[in-house]
Coordinates of C-alpha atoms and ligand atoms in Angstrom, one line a residue:
X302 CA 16.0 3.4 36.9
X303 CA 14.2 1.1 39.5
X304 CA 17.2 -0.4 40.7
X305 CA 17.9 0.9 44.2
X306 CA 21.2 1.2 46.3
X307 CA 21.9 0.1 49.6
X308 CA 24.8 0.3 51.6
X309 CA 25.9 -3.1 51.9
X310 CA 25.5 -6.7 50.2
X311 CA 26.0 -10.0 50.7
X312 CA 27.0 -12.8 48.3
X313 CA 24.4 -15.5 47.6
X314 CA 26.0 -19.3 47.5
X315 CA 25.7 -20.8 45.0
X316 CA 22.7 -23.3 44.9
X317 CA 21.3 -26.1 42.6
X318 CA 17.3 -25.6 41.7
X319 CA 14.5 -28.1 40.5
X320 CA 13.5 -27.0 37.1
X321 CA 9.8 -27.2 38.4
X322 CA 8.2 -27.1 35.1
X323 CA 8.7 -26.8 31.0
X324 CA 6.8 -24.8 28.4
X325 CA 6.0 -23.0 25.4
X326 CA 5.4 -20.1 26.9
X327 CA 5.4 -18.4 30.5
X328 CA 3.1 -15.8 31.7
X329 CA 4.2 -13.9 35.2
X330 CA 1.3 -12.2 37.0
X331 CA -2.5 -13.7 36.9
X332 CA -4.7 -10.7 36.6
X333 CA -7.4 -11.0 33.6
X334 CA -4.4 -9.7 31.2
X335 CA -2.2 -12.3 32.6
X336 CA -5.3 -15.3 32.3
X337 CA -6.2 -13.9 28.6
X338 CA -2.6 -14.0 27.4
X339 CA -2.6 -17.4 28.6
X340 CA -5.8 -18.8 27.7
X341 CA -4.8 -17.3 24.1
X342 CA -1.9 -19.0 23.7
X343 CA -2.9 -22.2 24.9
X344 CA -6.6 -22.1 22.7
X345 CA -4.0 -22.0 19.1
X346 CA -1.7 -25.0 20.7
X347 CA 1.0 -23.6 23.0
X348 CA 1.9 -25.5 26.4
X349 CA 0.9 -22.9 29.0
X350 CA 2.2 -22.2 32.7
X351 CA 1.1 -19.0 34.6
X352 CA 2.6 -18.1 38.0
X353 CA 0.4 -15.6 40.5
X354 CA 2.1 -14.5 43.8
X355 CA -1.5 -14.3 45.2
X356 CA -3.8 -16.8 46.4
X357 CA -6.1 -16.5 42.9
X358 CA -6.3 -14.7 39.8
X359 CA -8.1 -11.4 38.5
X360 CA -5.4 -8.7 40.3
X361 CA -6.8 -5.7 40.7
X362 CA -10.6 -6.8 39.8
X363 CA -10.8 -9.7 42.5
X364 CA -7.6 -9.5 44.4
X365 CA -8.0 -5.9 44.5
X366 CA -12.1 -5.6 44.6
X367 CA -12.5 -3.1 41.8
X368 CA -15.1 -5.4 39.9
X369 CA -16.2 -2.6 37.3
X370 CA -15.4 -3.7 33.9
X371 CA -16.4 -0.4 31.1
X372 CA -18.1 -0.7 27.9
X373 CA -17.4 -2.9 25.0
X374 CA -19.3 -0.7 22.5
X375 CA -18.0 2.2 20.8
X376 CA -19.7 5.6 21.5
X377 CA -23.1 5.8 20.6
X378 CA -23.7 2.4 20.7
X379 CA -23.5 1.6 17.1
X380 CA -20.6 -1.5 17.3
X381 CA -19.1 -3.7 19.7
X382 CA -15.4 -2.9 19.5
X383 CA -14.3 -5.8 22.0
X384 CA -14.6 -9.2 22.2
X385 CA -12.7 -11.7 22.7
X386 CA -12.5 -13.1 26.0
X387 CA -13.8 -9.7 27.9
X388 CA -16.8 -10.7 25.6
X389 CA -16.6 -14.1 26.7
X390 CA -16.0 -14.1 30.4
X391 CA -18.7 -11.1 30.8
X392 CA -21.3 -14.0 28.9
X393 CA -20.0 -16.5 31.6
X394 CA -20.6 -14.4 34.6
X395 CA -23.9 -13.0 33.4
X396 CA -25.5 -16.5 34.4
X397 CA -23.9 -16.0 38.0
X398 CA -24.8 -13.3 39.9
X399 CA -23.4 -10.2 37.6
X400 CA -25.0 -7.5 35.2
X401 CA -24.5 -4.9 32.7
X402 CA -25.2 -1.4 34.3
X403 CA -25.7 1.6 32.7
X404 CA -23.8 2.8 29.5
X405 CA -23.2 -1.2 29.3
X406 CA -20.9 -1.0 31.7
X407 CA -19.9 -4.8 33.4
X408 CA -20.6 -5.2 37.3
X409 CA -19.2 -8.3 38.9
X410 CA -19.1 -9.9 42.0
X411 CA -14.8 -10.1 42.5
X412 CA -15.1 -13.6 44.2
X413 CA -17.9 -15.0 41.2
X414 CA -14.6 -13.2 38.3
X415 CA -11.9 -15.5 40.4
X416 CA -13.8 -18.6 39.8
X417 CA -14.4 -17.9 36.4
X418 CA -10.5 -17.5 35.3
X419 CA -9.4 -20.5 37.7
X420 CA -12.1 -22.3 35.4
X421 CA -11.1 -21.1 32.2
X422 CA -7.4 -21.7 33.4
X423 CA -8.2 -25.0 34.0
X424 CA -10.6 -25.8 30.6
X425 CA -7.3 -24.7 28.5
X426 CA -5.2 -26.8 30.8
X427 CA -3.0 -23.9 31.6
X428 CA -0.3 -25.7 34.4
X429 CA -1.0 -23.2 37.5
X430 CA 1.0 -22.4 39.8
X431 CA -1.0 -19.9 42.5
X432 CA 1.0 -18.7 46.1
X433 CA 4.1 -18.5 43.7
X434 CA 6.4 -15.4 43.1
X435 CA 8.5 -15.2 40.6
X436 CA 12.1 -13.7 41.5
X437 CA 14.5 -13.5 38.9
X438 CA 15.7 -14.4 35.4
X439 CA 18.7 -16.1 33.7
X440 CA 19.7 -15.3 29.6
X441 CA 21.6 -16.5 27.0
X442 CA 22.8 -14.0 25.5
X443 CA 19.0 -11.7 24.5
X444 CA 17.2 -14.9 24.9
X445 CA 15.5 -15.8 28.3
X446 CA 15.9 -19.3 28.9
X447 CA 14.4 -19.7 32.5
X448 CA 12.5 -17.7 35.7
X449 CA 12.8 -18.9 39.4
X450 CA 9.9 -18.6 41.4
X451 CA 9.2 -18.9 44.9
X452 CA 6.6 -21.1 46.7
X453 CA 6.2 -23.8 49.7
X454 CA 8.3 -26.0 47.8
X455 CA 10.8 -23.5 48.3
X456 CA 13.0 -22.1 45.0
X457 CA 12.6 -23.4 41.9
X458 CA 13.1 -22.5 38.2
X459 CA 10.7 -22.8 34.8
X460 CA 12.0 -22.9 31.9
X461 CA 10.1 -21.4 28.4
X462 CA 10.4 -20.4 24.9
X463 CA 8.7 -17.1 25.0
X464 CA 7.4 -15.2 28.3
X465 CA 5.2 -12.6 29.4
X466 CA 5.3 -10.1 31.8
X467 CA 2.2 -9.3 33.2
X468 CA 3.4 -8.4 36.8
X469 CA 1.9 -4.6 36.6
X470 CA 4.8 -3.3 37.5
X471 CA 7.1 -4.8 34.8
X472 CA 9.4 -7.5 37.1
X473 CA 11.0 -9.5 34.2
X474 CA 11.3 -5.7 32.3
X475 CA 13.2 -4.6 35.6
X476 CA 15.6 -7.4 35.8
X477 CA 16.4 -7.5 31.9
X478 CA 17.4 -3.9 32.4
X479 CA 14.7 -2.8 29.7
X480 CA 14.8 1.2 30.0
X481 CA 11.8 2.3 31.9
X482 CA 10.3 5.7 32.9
X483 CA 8.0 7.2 35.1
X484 CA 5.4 10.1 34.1
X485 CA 5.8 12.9 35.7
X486 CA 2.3 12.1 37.9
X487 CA 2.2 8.9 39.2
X488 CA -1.9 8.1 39.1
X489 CA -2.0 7.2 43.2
X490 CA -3.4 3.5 44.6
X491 CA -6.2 3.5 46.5
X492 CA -6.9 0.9 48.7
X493 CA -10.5 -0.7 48.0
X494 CA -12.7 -1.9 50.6
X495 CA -16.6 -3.1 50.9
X496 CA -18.4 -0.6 53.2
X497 CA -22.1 -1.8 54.6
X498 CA -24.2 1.5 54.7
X499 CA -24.4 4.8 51.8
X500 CA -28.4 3.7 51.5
X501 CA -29.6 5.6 49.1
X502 CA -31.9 7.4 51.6
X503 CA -28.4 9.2 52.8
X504 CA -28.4 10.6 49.7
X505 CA -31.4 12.3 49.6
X506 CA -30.9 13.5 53.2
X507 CA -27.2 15.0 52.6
X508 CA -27.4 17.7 50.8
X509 CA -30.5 16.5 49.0
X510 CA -28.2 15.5 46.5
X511 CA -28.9 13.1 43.1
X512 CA -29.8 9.7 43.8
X513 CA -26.9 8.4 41.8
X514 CA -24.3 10.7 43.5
X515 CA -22.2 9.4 45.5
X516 CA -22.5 11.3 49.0
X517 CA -18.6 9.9 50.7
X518 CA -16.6 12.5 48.9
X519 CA -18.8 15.5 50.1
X520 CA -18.7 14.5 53.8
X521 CA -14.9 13.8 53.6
X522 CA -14.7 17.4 52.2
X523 CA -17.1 19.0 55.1
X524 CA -16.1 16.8 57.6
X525 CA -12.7 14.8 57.3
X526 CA -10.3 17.1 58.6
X527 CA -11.5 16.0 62.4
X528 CA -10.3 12.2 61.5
X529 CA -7.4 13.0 59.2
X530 CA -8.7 12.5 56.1
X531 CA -7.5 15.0 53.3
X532 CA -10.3 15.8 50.6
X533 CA -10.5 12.5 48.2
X534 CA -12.2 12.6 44.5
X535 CA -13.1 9.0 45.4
X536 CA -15.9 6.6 44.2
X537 CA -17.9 4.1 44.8
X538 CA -20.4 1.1 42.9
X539 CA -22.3 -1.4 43.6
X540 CA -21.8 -5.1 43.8
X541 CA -24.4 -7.3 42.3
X542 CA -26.2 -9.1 44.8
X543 CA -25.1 -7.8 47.7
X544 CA -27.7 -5.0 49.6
X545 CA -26.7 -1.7 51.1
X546 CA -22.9 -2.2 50.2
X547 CA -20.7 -0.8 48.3
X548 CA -17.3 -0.7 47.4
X549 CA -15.1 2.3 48.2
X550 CA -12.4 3.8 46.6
X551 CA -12.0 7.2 48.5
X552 CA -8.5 6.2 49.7
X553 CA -6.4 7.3 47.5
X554 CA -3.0 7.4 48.6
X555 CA 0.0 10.5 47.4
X556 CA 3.3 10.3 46.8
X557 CA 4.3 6.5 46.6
X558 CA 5.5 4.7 44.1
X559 CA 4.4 1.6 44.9
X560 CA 7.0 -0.4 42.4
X561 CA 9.2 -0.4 45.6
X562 CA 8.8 -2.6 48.8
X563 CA 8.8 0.4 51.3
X564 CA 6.4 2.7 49.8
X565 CA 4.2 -0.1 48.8
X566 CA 3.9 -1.5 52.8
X567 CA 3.6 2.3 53.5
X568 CA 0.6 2.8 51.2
X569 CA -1.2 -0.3 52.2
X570 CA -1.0 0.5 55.9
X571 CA -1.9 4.0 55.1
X572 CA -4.9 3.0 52.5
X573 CA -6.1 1.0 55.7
X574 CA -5.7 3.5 58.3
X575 CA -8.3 5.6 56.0
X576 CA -10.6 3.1 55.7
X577 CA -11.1 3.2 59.1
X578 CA -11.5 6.8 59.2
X579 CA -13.9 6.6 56.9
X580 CA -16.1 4.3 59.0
X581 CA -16.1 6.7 61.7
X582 CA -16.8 9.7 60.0
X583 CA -20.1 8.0 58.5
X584 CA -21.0 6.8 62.0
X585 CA -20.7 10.1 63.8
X586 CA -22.0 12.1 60.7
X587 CA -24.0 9.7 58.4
X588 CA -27.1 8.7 58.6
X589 CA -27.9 7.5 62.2
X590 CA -30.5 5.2 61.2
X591 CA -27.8 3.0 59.2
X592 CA -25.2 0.6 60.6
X593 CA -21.9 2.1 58.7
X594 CA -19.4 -1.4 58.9
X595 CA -15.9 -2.1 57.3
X596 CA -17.5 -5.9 55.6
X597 CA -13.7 -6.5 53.5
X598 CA -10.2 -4.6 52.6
X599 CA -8.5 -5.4 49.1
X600 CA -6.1 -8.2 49.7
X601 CA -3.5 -5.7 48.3
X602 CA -3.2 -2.2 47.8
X603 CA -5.1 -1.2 44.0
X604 CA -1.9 0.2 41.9
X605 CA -2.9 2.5 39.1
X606 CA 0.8 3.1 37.8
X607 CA 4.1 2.7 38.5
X608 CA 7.1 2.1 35.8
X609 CA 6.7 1.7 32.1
X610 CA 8.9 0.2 29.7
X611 CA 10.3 1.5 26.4
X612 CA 9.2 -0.6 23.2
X613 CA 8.7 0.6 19.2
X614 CA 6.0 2.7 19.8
X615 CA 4.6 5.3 22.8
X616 CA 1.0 6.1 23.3
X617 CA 0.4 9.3 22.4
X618 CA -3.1 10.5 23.8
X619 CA -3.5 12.5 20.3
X620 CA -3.0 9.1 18.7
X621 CA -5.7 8.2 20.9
X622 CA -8.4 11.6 20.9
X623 CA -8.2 12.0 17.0
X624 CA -8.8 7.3 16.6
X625 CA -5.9 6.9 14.7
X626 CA -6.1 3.6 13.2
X627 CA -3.6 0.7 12.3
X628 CA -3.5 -2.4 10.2
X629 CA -2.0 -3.7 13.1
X630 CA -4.5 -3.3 15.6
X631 CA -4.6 -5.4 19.1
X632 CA -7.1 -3.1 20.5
X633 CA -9.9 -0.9 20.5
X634 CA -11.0 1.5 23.6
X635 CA -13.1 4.8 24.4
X636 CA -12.5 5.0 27.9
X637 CA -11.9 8.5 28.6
X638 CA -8.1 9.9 29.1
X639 CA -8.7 10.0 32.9
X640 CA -5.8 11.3 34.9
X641 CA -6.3 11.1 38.7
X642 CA -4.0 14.3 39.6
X643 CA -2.4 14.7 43.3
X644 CA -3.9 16.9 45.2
X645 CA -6.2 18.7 42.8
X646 CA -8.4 16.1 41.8
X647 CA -9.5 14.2 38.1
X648 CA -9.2 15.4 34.6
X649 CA -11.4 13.3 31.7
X650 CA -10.8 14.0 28.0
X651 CA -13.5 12.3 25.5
X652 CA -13.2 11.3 21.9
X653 CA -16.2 14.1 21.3
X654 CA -14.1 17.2 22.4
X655 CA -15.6 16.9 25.9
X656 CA -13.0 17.9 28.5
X657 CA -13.8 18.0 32.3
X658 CA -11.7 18.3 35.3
X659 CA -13.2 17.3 38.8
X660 CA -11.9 18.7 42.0
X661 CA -12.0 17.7 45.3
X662 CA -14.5 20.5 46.8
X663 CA -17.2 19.2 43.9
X664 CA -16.8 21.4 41.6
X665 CA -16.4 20.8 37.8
X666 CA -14.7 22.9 35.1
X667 CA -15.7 22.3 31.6
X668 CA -13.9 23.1 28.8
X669 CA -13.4 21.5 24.9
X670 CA -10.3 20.1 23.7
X671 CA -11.0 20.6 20.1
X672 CA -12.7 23.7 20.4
X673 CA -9.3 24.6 22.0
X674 CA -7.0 22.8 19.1
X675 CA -8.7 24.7 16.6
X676 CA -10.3 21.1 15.4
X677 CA -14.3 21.2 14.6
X678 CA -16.2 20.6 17.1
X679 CA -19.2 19.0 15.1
X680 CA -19.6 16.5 12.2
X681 CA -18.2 13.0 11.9
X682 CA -15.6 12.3 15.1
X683 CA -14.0 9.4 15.8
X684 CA -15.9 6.8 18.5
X685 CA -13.3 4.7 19.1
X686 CA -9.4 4.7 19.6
X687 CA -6.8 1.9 18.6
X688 CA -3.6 0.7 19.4
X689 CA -0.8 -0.8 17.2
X690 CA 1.5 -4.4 18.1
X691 CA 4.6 -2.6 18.5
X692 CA 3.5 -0.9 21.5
X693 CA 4.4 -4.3 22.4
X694 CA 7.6 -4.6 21.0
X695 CA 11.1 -3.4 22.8
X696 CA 13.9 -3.6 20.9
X697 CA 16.3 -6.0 22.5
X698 CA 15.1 -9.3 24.4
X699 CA 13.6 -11.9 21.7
X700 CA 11.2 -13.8 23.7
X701 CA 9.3 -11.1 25.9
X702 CA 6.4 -9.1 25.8
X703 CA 5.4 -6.6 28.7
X704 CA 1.6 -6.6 29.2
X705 CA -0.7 -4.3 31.2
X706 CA -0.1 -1.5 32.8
X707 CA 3.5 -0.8 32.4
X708 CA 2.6 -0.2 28.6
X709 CA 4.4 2.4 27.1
X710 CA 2.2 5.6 26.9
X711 CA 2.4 9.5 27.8
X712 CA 0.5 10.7 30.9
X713 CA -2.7 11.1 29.2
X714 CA -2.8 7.9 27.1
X715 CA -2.2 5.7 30.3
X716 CA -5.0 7.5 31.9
X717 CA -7.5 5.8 28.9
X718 CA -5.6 2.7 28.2
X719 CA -4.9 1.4 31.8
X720 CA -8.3 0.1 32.2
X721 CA -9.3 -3.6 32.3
X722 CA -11.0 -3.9 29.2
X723 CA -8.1 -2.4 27.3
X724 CA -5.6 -4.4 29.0
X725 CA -7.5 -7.9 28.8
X726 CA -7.5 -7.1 24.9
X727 CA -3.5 -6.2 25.5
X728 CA -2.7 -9.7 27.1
X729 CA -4.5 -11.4 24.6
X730 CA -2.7 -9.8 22.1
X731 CA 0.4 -10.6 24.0
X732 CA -0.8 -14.7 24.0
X733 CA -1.1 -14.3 20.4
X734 CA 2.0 -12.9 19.6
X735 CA 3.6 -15.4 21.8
X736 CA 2.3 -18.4 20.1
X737 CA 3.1 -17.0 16.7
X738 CA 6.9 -16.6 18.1
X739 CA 6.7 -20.1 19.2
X740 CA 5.4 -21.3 16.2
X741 CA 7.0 -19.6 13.6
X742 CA 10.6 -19.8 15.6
X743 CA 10.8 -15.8 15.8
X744 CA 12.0 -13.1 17.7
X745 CA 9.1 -10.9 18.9
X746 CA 11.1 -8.1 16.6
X747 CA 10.7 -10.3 13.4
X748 CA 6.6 -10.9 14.2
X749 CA 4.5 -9.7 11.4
X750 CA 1.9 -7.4 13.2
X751 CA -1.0 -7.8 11.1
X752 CA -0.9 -11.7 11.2
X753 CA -1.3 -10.8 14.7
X754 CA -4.2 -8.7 14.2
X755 CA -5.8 -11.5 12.1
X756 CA -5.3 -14.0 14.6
X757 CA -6.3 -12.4 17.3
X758 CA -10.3 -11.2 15.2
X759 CA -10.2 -14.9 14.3
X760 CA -10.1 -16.1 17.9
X761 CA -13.0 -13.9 18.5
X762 CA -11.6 -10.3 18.8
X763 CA -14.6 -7.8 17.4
X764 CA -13.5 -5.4 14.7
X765 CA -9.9 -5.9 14.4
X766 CA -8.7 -7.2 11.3
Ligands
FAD1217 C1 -8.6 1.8 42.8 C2 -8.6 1.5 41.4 C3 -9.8 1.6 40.7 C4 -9.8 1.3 39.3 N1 -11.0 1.4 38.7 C5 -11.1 0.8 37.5 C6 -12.3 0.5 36.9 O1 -13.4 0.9 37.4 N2 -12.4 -0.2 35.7 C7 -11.2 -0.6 35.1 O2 -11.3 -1.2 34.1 N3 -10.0 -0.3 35.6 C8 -9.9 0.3 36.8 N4 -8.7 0.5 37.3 C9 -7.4 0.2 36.6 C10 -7.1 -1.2 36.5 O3 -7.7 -1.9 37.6 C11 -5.6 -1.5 36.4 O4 -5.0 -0.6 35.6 C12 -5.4 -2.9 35.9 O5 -6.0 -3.8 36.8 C13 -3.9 -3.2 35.8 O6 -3.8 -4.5 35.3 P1 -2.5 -5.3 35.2 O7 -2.8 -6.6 34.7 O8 -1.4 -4.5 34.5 O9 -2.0 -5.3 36.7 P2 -2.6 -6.0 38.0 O10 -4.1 -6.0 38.0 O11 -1.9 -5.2 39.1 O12 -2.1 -7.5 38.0 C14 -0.7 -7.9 38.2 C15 -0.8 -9.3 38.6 O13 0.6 -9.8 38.7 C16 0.8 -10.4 40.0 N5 2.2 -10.2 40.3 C17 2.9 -9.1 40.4 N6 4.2 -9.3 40.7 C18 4.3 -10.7 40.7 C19 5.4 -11.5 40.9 N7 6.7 -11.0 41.2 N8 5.2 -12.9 40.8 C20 4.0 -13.4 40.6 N9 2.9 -12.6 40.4 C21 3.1 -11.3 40.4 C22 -0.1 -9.6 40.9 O14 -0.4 -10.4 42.1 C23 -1.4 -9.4 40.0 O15 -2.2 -10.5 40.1 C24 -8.6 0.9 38.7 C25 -7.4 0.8 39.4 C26 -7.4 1.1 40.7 C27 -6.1 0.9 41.5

């Protein structure tokens, strides 16, 4: 489904490349799911390489600036849920310059999060190969046996026992030929930036509104038409340590699927372009006491969702809503089902019944999902959702796992499990599982899902034995 046709070719010659490198195992993409699938598989022995096409790790949360990480408590505060290395890396920044915000949510500093994971790389002695792409694959028979990258040193191949995909987008998944799908409504990128300005003095005079509202979204509905921006459900947060700047996520962008190289160098020049519009709408209709600036863009586009790839099991967001529960467990989540919906704006469903859509004019439309389903809407409820291993699991290639947000889910489903704390506990999973292939000289179809369950709460994972 992602392939694409052109109308001509040419024949590459044939060529002979360096093997640059040998492991156990072979994670592609460096976000924190990348990093945690690597750090867990080198902690219980493996020999670890992980190749990043960027200039450092983190993806989205550095590379991309969205440093918000949610809670790792369960509703109501009564247990941590997550651990692990979120738990971890969270106690390692909290000496920096970073710190818990309401609800327990994490606020970083992006730049503070990238020197974290090239340091927790580096502790595990994880080989690291940064400003590296990884290009294509070569099998025997339903076994990969190597990857070739590209870098300064030109092509070059590593070879592995086990690899993980943890490009987002699902590059190894792509070139295997594993069936993928898209949802019907592709959650849009938005292209993050740092805006200087929003003082919380604006907020009082626009509107008068809340001090914690955000006041971007209602001036881009009053006002944006006159610099081409259409109405955008878009957010913003602070950045610990930094004064009277935000970041911005108003630039959502439709339509693109950003799995493919033209719409993705569309989208970034259009998430810019809005920026920019942004800027000057503040400065001709913001507060003119405050200096509204453009400080830094994402290095890439933010991409919320683009293929995913078919394994045992799909997410169902029932699954999810009614905290269905597993003996196989890698994870456990309550960020809300949030769907970010073209044009009409953002729908969250809770685990309490709790169902709100928020459109772009401002208003909100409540409603209850379990009121609606019949289902009682007081009493004991669920304050936590799982996830079982075989959401990992396709059927065919022995040595792969897919992790992040390619996972395997309906529309709803994605909407709660895409999120960083989710998908760190999804590549450590995926580390785990890797190792235990290694080890144990399986195929991932032939791993016993509890043991990974077990050695994943053993290496610090709360609650999931
Ligand atoms: C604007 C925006 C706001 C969001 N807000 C939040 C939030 O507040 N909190 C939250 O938890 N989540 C949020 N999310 C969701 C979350 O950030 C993403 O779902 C998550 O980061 C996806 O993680 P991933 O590891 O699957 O992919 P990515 O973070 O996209 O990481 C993929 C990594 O693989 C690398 N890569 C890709 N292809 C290759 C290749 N061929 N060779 C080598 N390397 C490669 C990339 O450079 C990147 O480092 C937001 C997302 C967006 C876009």
């Amino acid at each position: 489904m992602r392939e694409r046709n052109y109308s001509s070719y040419v024949t590459e010659p044939e060529k002979r490349i360096p093997v640059i490198h040998e492991a156990d195992v072979c994670v592609v993409g460096g976000s924190a799911t990348g990093v945690f699938a690597a750090v867990r598989a080198a902690r219980l022995g493996a020999k670890v390489v992980i190749v990043e096409e960027q200039n450092s790790f983190g993806g989205v949360a550095t590379n991309g600036l969205v440093s918000l990480w949610h809670s790792t408590w369960d509703i109501g505060m009564h247990k941590q849920i997550i651990a692990g290395l979120t738990d971890e890396v969270m106690g390692r920044l909290s000496e920096i310059d970073c710190r818990k915000g309401p609800g327990q949510s994490f606020f970083f500093n992006p730049v503070e999060l990238k020197i974290e994971l090239d340091a927790i790389l580096k502790e595990e002695n994880v080989k690291i190969y940064l400003h590296t792409m990884y290009t294509g694959l070569a099998c025997d028979g339903d076994r990969i046996t190597h990857i070739y990258v590209e870098n300064k040193d030109g092509r070059g191949a590593i070879k592995a026992k086990f690899f993980i995909d943890a490009t987002g987008d699902g590059d190894l998944c792509r070139d295997l030929g594993v069936e993928s799908y898209l949802n019907d409504n592709i959650q849009p990128p938005s292209a993050v930036y740092l805006m200087q300005g929003t003082h919380d003095d604006d907020k009082k005079r626009y509107y008068n509104i809340p001090f914690n509202e955000d006041i971007v979204p209602r001036m881009i509905y009053d006002y944006g038409e006159e610099f081409g921006l259409e109405p955008d459900w878009g957010w913003d947060t602070f950045i610990p340590g930094l004064q009277n700047m935000h970041f911005r996520a108003d630039t959502h962008v439709f339509n693109l699927n950003c799995a493919h190289a033209d719409e993705l160098t569309e989208a970034e020049i259009i998430g810019r372009e809005k920026m920019r519009k942004v800027i000057r709408m503040m400065r001709k209709y913001g507060n003119p006491d405050e200096t509204y600036a453009l400080i830094a863009a994402c290095s890439y586009i933010g991409i919320r969702d683009t293929y995913h790839y078919k394994t045992k099991y799909r997410a169902e967001h029932m699954d999810l809503l009614l905290g269905k529960r597993y003996e196989d467990n890698i994870l456990n989540g309550t960020y809300d089902v949030d769907v970010h919906q073209a044009g009409s704006g953002i729908k969250f469903m809770r685990l309490n019944g709790e169902c709100a859509t928020e459109y772009t004019d401002g208003t909100r439309v409540v409603s209850n999902w379990r009121e609606e389903m019949g289902l009682p809407t007081d009493g004991p409820m669920p304050t936590y959702y799982s996830l079982p291993f075989r959401v990992l699991v396709q059927e065919k290639f022995e040595n792969i796992i897919a992790a992040g947000r390619m996972i395997n889910a309906d529309i709803e489903s994605f909407g709660a499990l895409r999120v960083m704390v989710n998908l760190n506990q999804i590549g450590e999973a995926a580390g785990v599982a890797a190792y235990l292939a290694v080890n144990e000289g399986k195929k991932v179809q032939e791993l016993d899902g509890v043991k990974v369950a077990q050695t994943l709460a053993r290496g610090g994972s709360a609650n999931l034995a």
